[in-house]
Amino acid sequence: MREITYLEAVREAMTQEMERDSRVFLIGEDIGEYGGAFQVSYGMLEKFGHERILDTPITELGLTGAATGAALIGMRPIAEIMFMDFTTLASEQLVNQAAKLRFMFGGQSTVPLVLRTPAGSGTGAAEHHSQSFENWFVHVPGLKVVMPSTPYDVKGLLISSIRDNNPVVFIEHKLLYKTKGEVPEEMYEIPLGKADIKRQGKDLTIIATAIMVKKSLEAAEQLAQEGIDVEVVDPRTLRPLDTESIVNSVKKTGKVLIVHEAVKTGGFGGELAAVIAESEAFGYLEAPILRLAGREVPIPYNRNLESAAVPQVEDIIVKARELANLKV
Amino acid sequence: MREITYLEAVREAMTQEMERDSRVFLIGEDIGEYGGAFQVSYGMLEKFGHERILDTPITELGLTGAATGAALIGMRPIAEIMFMDFTTLASEQLVNQAAKLRFMFGGQSTVPLVLRTPAGSGTGAAEHHSQSFENWFVHVPGLKVVMPSTPYDVKGLLISSIRDNNPVVFIEHKLLYKTKGEVPEEMYEIPLGKADIKRQGKDLTIIATAIMVKKSLEAAEQLAQEGIDVEVVDPRTLRPLDTESIVNSVKKTGKVLIVHEAVKTGGFGGELAAVIAESEAFGYLEAPILRLAGREVPIPYNRNLESAAVPQVEDIIVKARELANLKV
Amino acid sequence: MTLTKEQAAEYLLQMYQIRAFEEQAEKSYMAGKIHGTMHLSIGQEASAVGSISTLEPDDFIIGHHRGHGLTIAKGADLNLMMAEFYGKENGYCRGRGGSMHIADVKGGNLGANGVVGGGIPMAVGIGIGLKMEAKDQVLLSFFGDGAASTGAFHESMILAELFQVPVVFICENNQYAMSFAASDWTTSKKIAAHGELYGLASTSTDGNDLIAVREAVQKGVDLARSGGGPSLVVNDTYRWRGHSKSDRNRYRTKEEIEEWKKKDPIGRFHDYCLKEKLLTEKEAEEIEDRAYADIEAARVFAEASPDPSVDTLEEGVYAP
Amino acid sequence: MTLTKEQAAEYLLQMYQIRAFEEQAEKSYMAGKIHGTMHLSIGQEASAVGSISTLEPDDFIIGHHRGHGLTIAKGADLNLMMAEFYGKENGYCRGRGGSMHIADVKGGNLGANGVVGGGIPMAVGIGIGLKMEAKDQVLLSFFGDGAASTGAFHESMILAELFQVPVVFICENNQYAMSFAASDWTTSKKIAAHGELYGLASTSTDGNDLIAVREAVQKGVDLARSGGGPSLVVNDTYRWRGHSKSDRNRYRTKEEIEEWKKKDPIGRFHDYCLKEKLLTEKEAEEIEDRAYADIEAARVFAEASPDPSVDTLEEGVYAP
Ligand SMILES: Cc1ncc(C[n+]2csc(CCOP(=O)(O)OP(=O)(O)O)c2C)c(N)n1
Ligand SMILES: Cc1ncc(C[n+]2csc(CCOP(=O)(O)OP(=O)(O)O)c2C)c(N)n1
Ligand SMILES: [Mg+2]
Ligand SMILES: [Mg+2]
């Protein structure tokens, strides 16, 4: 099958949906002629014109609110926040308004909004351009949170997100933009709330998100040579969470390692650990639930420090090996 | 000993620190003549004047940044965000700037800032005036997060927060403002990062924060009559967390129930569960780690719905009883 | 722009209904029938009714926390509105929203808002949507003088002008943001001046004069409907009551309040209607009586209405 | 306000150092010695040097993402600055901050910022602190034309005026926010007009003319130091390079860039110094050579400097 990049998958999903549904439009900073900071929307201005590619000045709160208002009357906006770090400026409209309008109005409205934003470190852009806040939005009823790890998942999940009648925070990872994978040319949906077992295994379960899925799969290959058979579960959607798939995997393997890039403390890994520890899987656990996540620091500039601040393949191997050998 | 309210304890700590240290000042909306939306700073304008009680227009981002800048050159500002819901407007300056300046500058600076804000529901103020975002800030290295449950803790923890050389998010609970307790008139510090065992018990541990400490203690009294002996642990500081006290309590009782008001999914309870599940306490667990927290909804207006949206004493009793009777 | 007898009667009725609703709201609160807080708009009736009187039924408004008057002026069913205020299941928002979040989406009222400035960015997007769909509907976006100090206002004005949205932004300048005097950082004239700089046609009006408000807003509505883009109208007015139930009125004098009461927007419109022979004394009295009777009926309806069942708590968070 | 020979030599040297630093930064990046991105200020040297030339050594600046020039103008040690740019342990921020976060706190440089508008609210607070402590120091707060569209700018201007802080806000209007043309939503004149409305003494200048910039900013500095409160200066200038490494210059023409290169701030100041007999041709050449030599030395220093040890990663998050 045809291979395209993760970035191209984002663009293709948006383009095909815009061709299909005139209510879909883009709004964000430098998404027009500039093509977006990461060139995600490059070429779309020529195709759809300024009427549907809304380039804004630097107004994260304003543009997020504008997208929310448009959604409130039936449009289907896709807002881009250039870096997830800047969702700190947009969160009032996203969290207090978009997420709550339907409930607050007793069900009178829907808010079919997609807020796309790239997260993660590894680009040398330092403290203000490298953060991962997914768990902030997982904590907000009314929002859905999607975090794809492959080009195939990007296209199917983004199409589903655009068609969903609720506000969806769609989190992309910068270092995945250039990764390639097989992606059908036709449109397809991947249901929000379904996890994907990226690798079957029997000895232990790794639950990973975004780029950590890729790294965990690499780690799993190497561990296989040591005779450690790792199952890699990618939730893909963080809210709603596919608890069943996670619980089943843990029941099967009896051991679980949670891996994400965001800072460990207060992160989504806590939610995953708690979901497992309060579930029937608890009785099947043969070892403590381990987390491997971002260190307790802002993302530093220096290359070595930057990569030491988040889990790398080698760290996953070490931690998974330790877990595999644990006996309680 | 003298009894004062939780609210008076906040005011007394601020007043005494302002008398002691001329670098301490207040900045916020309607904190002067109005006395603050909850009257926390009532009377302080008369005492300290407009030079040190800075009343601002509605500018959450601006006033939080102003407090950060003042701290950067050695002042010790106390900023008030009228409702925690509005920290969504302030978080850029708090999370990207205040929390990171020291690290980002390689240790050249300190940011001795306190951001006070009331959280929680129960006042009938509905979706936009009732939220609890503590786990958002727990997720940010560089911040400290304090959440007191008694007047005594308020005074000691707020004094420590003001004297701390780092940005501290100090979260008060509206429904606790009128609660009374013994508080020394002299100044004293309670170290940040020390939990407090509010009640000794042997059958199970309840870890609760803010108003849930009070409710858990009430539940514990009733459970005692059923012969269930509950230990209630109040972390008091969420970041840094006193993991040792928590782990020790769980090792002692073998069972743990986590109770907080914030929405369950993505909340601080996940962090607590994970800390326990990855610790040596894991081997001592006799039952799954249970969480009782806010329901997956915005806080509704109607009185019955509002109270059903967060844990009540009866809910804690039922859940704790269920846990006590659990055999794995 | 002279009024017909029917219009005069309708506007006076709405103003009395607002006054009566707010008085009832206060009574119900005092009687312990309401929990939470509320923001009363007594004294601001001309701004609400005058502004919204310029709209067609299928036009939109989006409001703020002090939104009871706007809701009534947009033609809300008083029973459903009062039921919402009481937090009842048959209220507009099924009792989920209450005073600060009343919305009547079918009626074109896209809701009050608990966040100051919270509605302004959404207003821009509603305008973007109306323009894209080439609807000839327009939106009135209401906010207070305090909201004009928020970053949300600044960013929204820039975007509104950039995208030439069919929106009239209406600043109800009641002189205070809680205790913060508008005059301390700006004046209504200055807010209009800011509007001009952003590129919006901007004016300020005597917000207690229904006719003046109506004329100013009508210009903005005509501009928006004819593709002329956004505009800003600042209605100078005053709230007679405290900011909310937590207010102790320490920041203003009794004299100031009394001065403004002399400019009662209802009294002024009442006298205007009589002077212009649009209504007789008797008709005006009947209108006032009817307004209070309507609100009393709404109270009875609301109090007889059922609370939401706790089993339905999780309904309506997500759309199918 | 004529310059002494010493001043002329110093300012020309700083401008050449900035030009040389930026050229070296670009070379090092192209050579793969730097990761991440950078924002070069070639073409904006007069705005940085002219503005900061008005300060006393113990005054402060707070900057933005395009901050190399500001840092040099504030008297940074070029070795420590280049080492930071290279992410080395002996850089100003121990390699933690890099290009977008260089700060020299002892030198009164309170840091660049990766968030557009991120420094403006802090500037207000720094001013509040200076005023409270009755220091006679002042602060220059730098930001771009794009930052003027942020809510942070609006709220900060209101607070700055309210608290009468000793701050000169300096908008370096280089005509674009990434690809967004300032002219699309406002002009430098309009930014100054906004400043006036907020109550700040506001002017705009030819930002490529060091003398003009210096005179405008000096007025603001004098005002601030004498207790006269905040002011705003808009320096009209232009960045010769793309916004950052991701820029493909699709939004502007070669011609436009060439037009602006004719207004080279260094060339203009160079000619001024010769015309005014402040420097001889030979002296100017020596200054230029020295600047490039200084930067070359800094490069050598930086490249010879050690990377931070990974064991120190968690240092400096919290203060004792
Ligand atoms: C962002 C935000 N900050 C603070 C508040 C608390 N608050 C509620 S109303 C109000 C004053 C609003 O003033 P204005 O906009 O003039 O409206 P008014 O109440 O005078 O009608 C404040 C500060 C809020 N609701 N939202
Ligand atoms: C809040 C925020 N939004 C977006 C960005 C991405 N970004 C970095 S620089 C820039 C343009 C800034 O324009 P201006 O303020 O004029 O400064 P200039 O780059 O022109 O010097 C943008 C959009 C950012 N860093 N911060
Ligand atoms: Mg007001
Ligand atoms: Mg610019």
mmCIF file of C-alpha atoms and ligand atoms in Angstrom, chain C residues 144-146 172 174-177, ligand 3:
data_model
loop_
_atom_site.group_PDB
_atom_site.id
_atom_site.type_symbol
_atom_site.label_atom_id
_atom_site.label_comp_id
_atom_site.label_asym_id
_atom_site.label_seq_id
_atom_site.Cartn_x
_atom_site.Cartn_y
_atom_site.Cartn_z
ATOM 1 C CA GLY C 144 -19.393 44.761 30.583
ATOM 2 C CA ASP C 145 -16.901 47.554 31.104
ATOM 3 C CA GLY C 146 -14.774 45.179 33.150
ATOM 4 C CA GLU C 172 -22.842 47.640 28.896
ATOM 5 C CA ASN C 174 -22.451 50.198 34.297
ATOM 6 C CA GLN C 175 -19.448 52.076 35.694
ATOM 7 C CA TYR C 176 -18.067 49.261 37.829
ATOM 8 C CA ALA C 177 -16.460 45.872 37.531
HETATM 9 MG MG MG E 3 -19.533 46.817 34.861
#
